[in-house]
Amino acid sequence: GTAYGESGLTFEKASSPVETLGHWIPISRQVLADAGMLQGLVDGKLRYGLKLKEEAQILFGDGTNGTLHGLVPQATAFSKVGMPVVPAGGVGHTQLDYLRWAFLQVARAGYPATFAALSLEDWATIQMMKTTDGAYIFGTPTDGAAPRVWGKQVVESHALTAGDFLAGSGFAATLYDREEVSVRVAEQHADFAIKNMVALICDERLAFTVERPAAIVTGDFATLMAP
């Protein structure tokens, strides 16, 4: 018989432009006509290359005309305030310790931490960590398990440089996919038509918003682990 408690949501008016990301390559009409397998190969390479560009924009876009406003420019800086002090003679904090504290910082912002984005080099370093008797901490080299640390998904990023990391919650940002990736052929470029050339264009339209910057945390292992 007790009434439910009342909650509320507060909204702020904001705008996020829908941006178009894309790239293109020139190719001859004869190749398209004679080598269907090559067209499929090029199509796949173009789509993959566009996804790499999208990754860089989601992470580092500065929000100026034609770019997304990415996670890192809006993220909250990692804070080690309150982190347990390493006792004299003890082993210093590792990348794993700082990631765990970053997940705590995300959770304190009101959202559960769900992922960490790491450079290819840093994730390789973490995977190669061993115990004092030489056993790998993250299973064995033949283990095919999905990349995870402290129960959170690990995203291996081509855009992040070694040392930089990002921890966050999937609830803190939203990607609006207005038009999915498409590949199309166009002759209307310069003098392509009279040269039997075409442009293969690969693009997509999307918008990106960060609703809770406090639940996106960025830091630098090198700075944190410096003596």
mmCIF file of C-alpha atoms in Angstrom, residues 18-187:
data_model
loop_
_atom_site.group_PDB
_atom_site.id
_atom_site.type_symbol
_atom_site.label_atom_id
_atom_site.label_comp_id
_atom_site.label_asym_id
_atom_site.label_seq_id
_atom_site.Cartn_x
_atom_site.Cartn_y
_atom_site.Cartn_z
ATOM 1 C CA VAL A 18 24.772 14.818 -38.552
ATOM 2 C CA GLU A 19 28.142 14.555 -40.250
ATOM 3 C CA THR A 20 29.190 12.668 -43.368
ATOM 4 C CA LEU A 21 32.404 10.657 -43.253
ATOM 5 C CA GLY A 22 33.827 9.195 -46.410
ATOM 6 C CA HIS A 23 36.690 8.513 -48.794
ATOM 7 C CA TRP A 24 37.108 7.363 -52.404
ATOM 8 C CA ILE A 25 39.515 5.750 -54.829
ATOM 9 C CA PRO A 26 39.823 5.914 -58.643
ATOM 10 C CA ILE A 27 39.446 2.716 -60.649
ATOM 11 C CA SER A 28 38.974 1.851 -64.316
ATOM 12 C CA ARG A 29 35.586 0.819 -65.679
ATOM 13 C CA GLN A 30 37.200 -2.187 -67.338
ATOM 14 C CA VAL A 31 38.425 -3.512 -64.016
ATOM 15 C CA LEU A 32 34.926 -3.228 -62.577
ATOM 16 C CA ALA A 33 33.450 -4.990 -65.583
ATOM 17 C CA ASP A 34 36.053 -7.752 -65.910
ATOM 18 C CA ALA A 35 37.000 -8.514 -62.316
ATOM 19 C CA GLY A 36 33.914 -8.857 -60.171
ATOM 20 C CA MET A 37 35.969 -10.435 -57.400
ATOM 21 C CA LEU A 38 38.258 -7.380 -57.349
ATOM 22 C CA GLN A 39 35.273 -5.087 -56.937
ATOM 23 C CA GLY A 40 34.161 -7.069 -53.901
ATOM 24 C CA LEU A 41 37.669 -6.897 -52.471
ATOM 25 C CA VAL A 42 37.898 -3.127 -52.982
ATOM 26 C CA ASP A 43 34.407 -2.700 -51.526
ATOM 27 C CA GLY A 44 35.469 -4.497 -48.339
ATOM 28 C CA LYS A 45 38.705 -2.507 -48.039
ATOM 29 C CA LEU A 46 36.849 0.791 -48.453
ATOM 30 C CA ARG A 47 34.316 -0.125 -45.768
ATOM 31 C CA TYR A 48 37.065 -1.180 -43.373
ATOM 32 C CA GLY A 49 39.025 2.011 -43.987
ATOM 33 C CA LEU A 50 35.929 4.093 -43.300
ATOM 34 C CA LYS A 51 35.366 2.304 -39.995
ATOM 35 C CA LEU A 52 38.931 3.183 -38.972
ATOM 36 C CA LYS A 53 38.197 6.821 -39.743
ATOM 37 C CA GLU A 54 34.949 6.589 -37.776
ATOM 38 C CA GLU A 55 36.843 5.144 -34.799
ATOM 39 C CA ALA A 56 39.271 8.056 -34.826
ATOM 40 C CA GLN A 57 36.390 10.539 -35.018
ATOM 41 C CA ILE A 58 34.473 8.919 -32.160
ATOM 42 C CA LEU A 59 37.590 9.100 -30.015
ATOM 43 C CA PHE A 60 39.225 12.376 -31.030
ATOM 44 C CA GLY A 61 36.856 14.435 -33.211
ATOM 45 C CA ASP A 62 36.993 18.075 -32.153
ATOM 46 C CA GLY A 63 33.422 18.953 -33.136
ATOM 47 C CA THR A 64 34.383 21.495 -35.771
ATOM 48 C CA ASN A 65 32.612 21.594 -39.122
ATOM 49 C CA GLY A 66 32.602 18.146 -40.723
ATOM 50 C CA THR A 67 33.802 16.260 -37.644
ATOM 51 C CA LEU A 68 32.149 14.537 -34.698
ATOM 52 C CA HIS A 69 32.678 15.713 -31.126
ATOM 53 C CA GLY A 70 34.557 12.726 -29.766
ATOM 54 C CA LEU A 71 34.938 11.031 -26.411
ATOM 55 C CA VAL A 72 38.425 12.192 -25.434
ATOM 56 C CA PRO A 73 37.793 15.959 -25.831
ATOM 57 C CA GLN A 74 34.717 15.632 -23.609
ATOM 58 C CA ALA A 75 36.045 13.041 -21.154
ATOM 59 C CA THR A 76 36.879 13.581 -17.494
ATOM 60 C CA ALA A 77 40.538 13.288 -16.515
ATOM 61 C CA PHE A 78 41.536 10.213 -14.510
ATOM 62 C CA SER A 79 42.031 10.929 -10.821
ATOM 63 C CA LYS A 80 44.021 8.702 -8.497
ATOM 64 C CA VAL A 81 42.816 10.572 -5.412
ATOM 65 C CA GLY A 82 42.005 8.005 -2.743
ATOM 66 C CA MET A 83 43.808 5.187 -4.557
ATOM 67 C CA PRO A 84 45.519 2.815 -2.098
ATOM 68 C CA VAL A 85 49.122 3.777 -1.447
ATOM 69 C CA VAL A 86 51.798 1.242 -2.380
ATOM 70 C CA PRO A 87 53.596 0.175 0.825
ATOM 71 C CA ALA A 88 57.342 0.688 1.096
ATOM 72 C CA GLY A 89 59.132 -2.063 -0.791
ATOM 73 C CA GLY A 90 55.911 -3.177 -2.458
ATOM 74 C CA VAL A 91 55.180 -3.599 -6.135
ATOM 75 C CA GLY A 92 54.025 -0.370 -7.794
ATOM 76 C CA HIS A 93 50.649 0.031 -9.437
ATOM 77 C CA THR A 94 50.306 -1.561 -12.864
ATOM 78 C CA GLN A 95 48.090 -0.729 -15.838
ATOM 79 C CA LEU A 96 45.517 -3.129 -14.419
ATOM 80 C CA ASP A 97 45.359 -1.202 -11.135
ATOM 81 C CA TYR A 98 44.785 2.111 -12.903
ATOM 82 C CA LEU A 99 42.099 0.602 -15.117
ATOM 83 C CA ARG A 100 40.303 -0.751 -12.047
ATOM 84 C CA TRP A 101 40.385 2.696 -10.427
ATOM 85 C CA ALA A 102 39.166 4.273 -13.652
ATOM 86 C CA PHE A 103 36.194 1.883 -13.665
ATOM 87 C CA LEU A 104 35.437 2.984 -10.113
ATOM 88 C CA GLN A 105 35.562 6.635 -11.201
ATOM 89 C CA VAL A 106 33.085 5.860 -14.005
ATOM 90 C CA ALA A 107 30.762 4.058 -11.589
ATOM 91 C CA ARG A 108 30.855 7.004 -9.182
ATOM 92 C CA ALA A 109 29.402 9.130 -11.999
ATOM 93 C CA GLY A 110 26.218 7.085 -11.738
ATOM 94 C CA TYR A 111 26.650 4.649 -14.635
ATOM 95 C CA PRO A 112 28.203 1.160 -14.592
ATOM 96 C CA ALA A 113 31.551 0.916 -16.363
ATOM 97 C CA THR A 114 31.251 -1.332 -19.412
ATOM 98 C CA PHE A 115 34.429 -0.911 -21.489
ATOM 99 C CA ALA A 116 38.042 0.167 -21.732
ATOM 100 C CA ALA A 117 39.667 1.386 -24.943
ATOM 101 C CA LEU A 118 43.392 0.660 -25.148
ATOM 102 C CA SER A 119 46.097 1.051 -27.750
ATOM 103 C CA LEU A 120 47.221 -2.093 -29.536
ATOM 104 C CA GLU A 121 50.544 -1.918 -27.690
ATOM 105 C CA ASP A 122 49.067 -1.511 -24.200
ATOM 106 C CA TRP A 123 46.634 -4.397 -24.587
ATOM 107 C CA ALA A 124 49.477 -6.603 -25.864
ATOM 108 C CA THR A 125 51.554 -5.603 -22.816
ATOM 109 C CA ILE A 126 48.704 -6.425 -20.430
ATOM 110 C CA GLN A 127 48.038 -9.767 -22.106
ATOM 111 C CA MET A 128 51.705 -10.719 -21.674
ATOM 112 C CA MET A 129 51.706 -10.054 -17.922
ATOM 113 C CA LYS A 130 52.872 -13.081 -15.931
ATOM 114 C CA THR A 131 52.917 -14.257 -12.342
ATOM 115 C CA THR A 132 56.227 -14.677 -10.519
ATOM 116 C CA ASP A 133 56.355 -18.323 -11.651
ATOM 117 C CA GLY A 134 55.939 -17.420 -15.324
ATOM 118 C CA ALA A 135 52.237 -18.208 -15.833
ATOM 119 C CA TYR A 136 50.193 -15.814 -17.946
ATOM 120 C CA ILE A 137 47.626 -13.856 -15.928
ATOM 121 C CA PHE A 138 45.182 -13.740 -18.852
ATOM 122 C CA GLY A 139 44.992 -17.459 -19.570
ATOM 123 C CA THR A 140 47.227 -18.884 -22.283
ATOM 124 C CA PRO A 141 48.301 -17.676 -25.749
ATOM 125 C CA THR A 142 45.916 -20.256 -27.249
ATOM 126 C CA ASP A 143 42.931 -18.915 -25.341
ATOM 127 C CA GLY A 144 40.341 -17.525 -27.755
ATOM 128 C CA ALA A 145 38.254 -15.669 -25.180
ATOM 129 C CA ALA A 146 36.997 -12.167 -26.007
ATOM 130 C CA PRO A 147 39.246 -9.349 -24.688
ATOM 131 C CA ARG A 148 38.103 -8.424 -21.184
ATOM 132 C CA VAL A 149 39.649 -6.909 -18.065
ATOM 133 C CA TRP A 150 38.009 -6.681 -14.638
ATOM 134 C CA GLY A 151 34.877 -8.070 -16.305
ATOM 135 C CA LYS A 152 34.669 -5.179 -18.792
ATOM 136 C CA GLN A 153 35.005 -5.318 -22.567
ATOM 137 C CA VAL A 154 38.345 -4.243 -23.999
ATOM 138 C CA VAL A 155 38.369 -2.350 -27.294
ATOM 139 C CA GLU A 156 41.712 -2.510 -29.106
ATOM 140 C CA SER A 157 41.999 0.860 -30.791
ATOM 141 C CA HIS A 158 44.096 1.773 -33.825
ATOM 142 C CA ALA A 159 43.565 5.450 -33.017
ATOM 143 C CA LEU A 160 44.892 5.511 -29.444
ATOM 144 C CA THR A 161 48.624 5.969 -28.975
ATOM 145 C CA ALA A 162 50.602 3.772 -26.602
ATOM 146 C CA GLY A 163 50.082 4.839 -22.999
ATOM 147 C CA ASP A 164 46.686 6.477 -23.448
ATOM 148 C CA PHE A 165 43.573 4.747 -22.174
ATOM 149 C CA LEU A 166 39.865 5.406 -21.980
ATOM 150 C CA ALA A 167 37.350 3.851 -19.593
ATOM 151 C CA GLY A 168 33.650 4.459 -19.750
ATOM 152 C CA SER A 169 30.052 3.384 -19.746
ATOM 153 C CA GLY A 170 28.044 2.525 -22.832
ATOM 154 C CA PHE A 171 25.181 4.511 -21.286
ATOM 155 C CA ALA A 172 27.189 7.750 -21.322
ATOM 156 C CA ALA A 173 27.165 8.345 -25.097
ATOM 157 C CA THR A 174 24.969 7.657 -28.116
ATOM 158 C CA LEU A 175 25.864 7.048 -31.762
ATOM 159 C CA TYR A 176 23.085 7.989 -34.184
ATOM 160 C CA ASP A 177 23.494 6.073 -37.441
ATOM 161 C CA ARG A 178 21.501 8.148 -39.950
ATOM 162 C CA GLU A 179 22.772 6.369 -43.073
ATOM 163 C CA GLU A 180 24.792 3.175 -42.921
ATOM 164 C CA VAL A 181 27.991 2.673 -44.900
ATOM 165 C CA SER A 182 27.409 2.611 -48.647
ATOM 166 C CA VAL A 183 29.711 2.194 -51.640
ATOM 167 C CA ARG A 184 28.677 3.710 -54.954
ATOM 168 C CA VAL A 185 30.178 4.304 -58.398
ATOM 169 C CA ALA A 186 30.352 7.757 -59.997
ATOM 170 C CA GLU A 187 31.738 8.943 -63.362
#
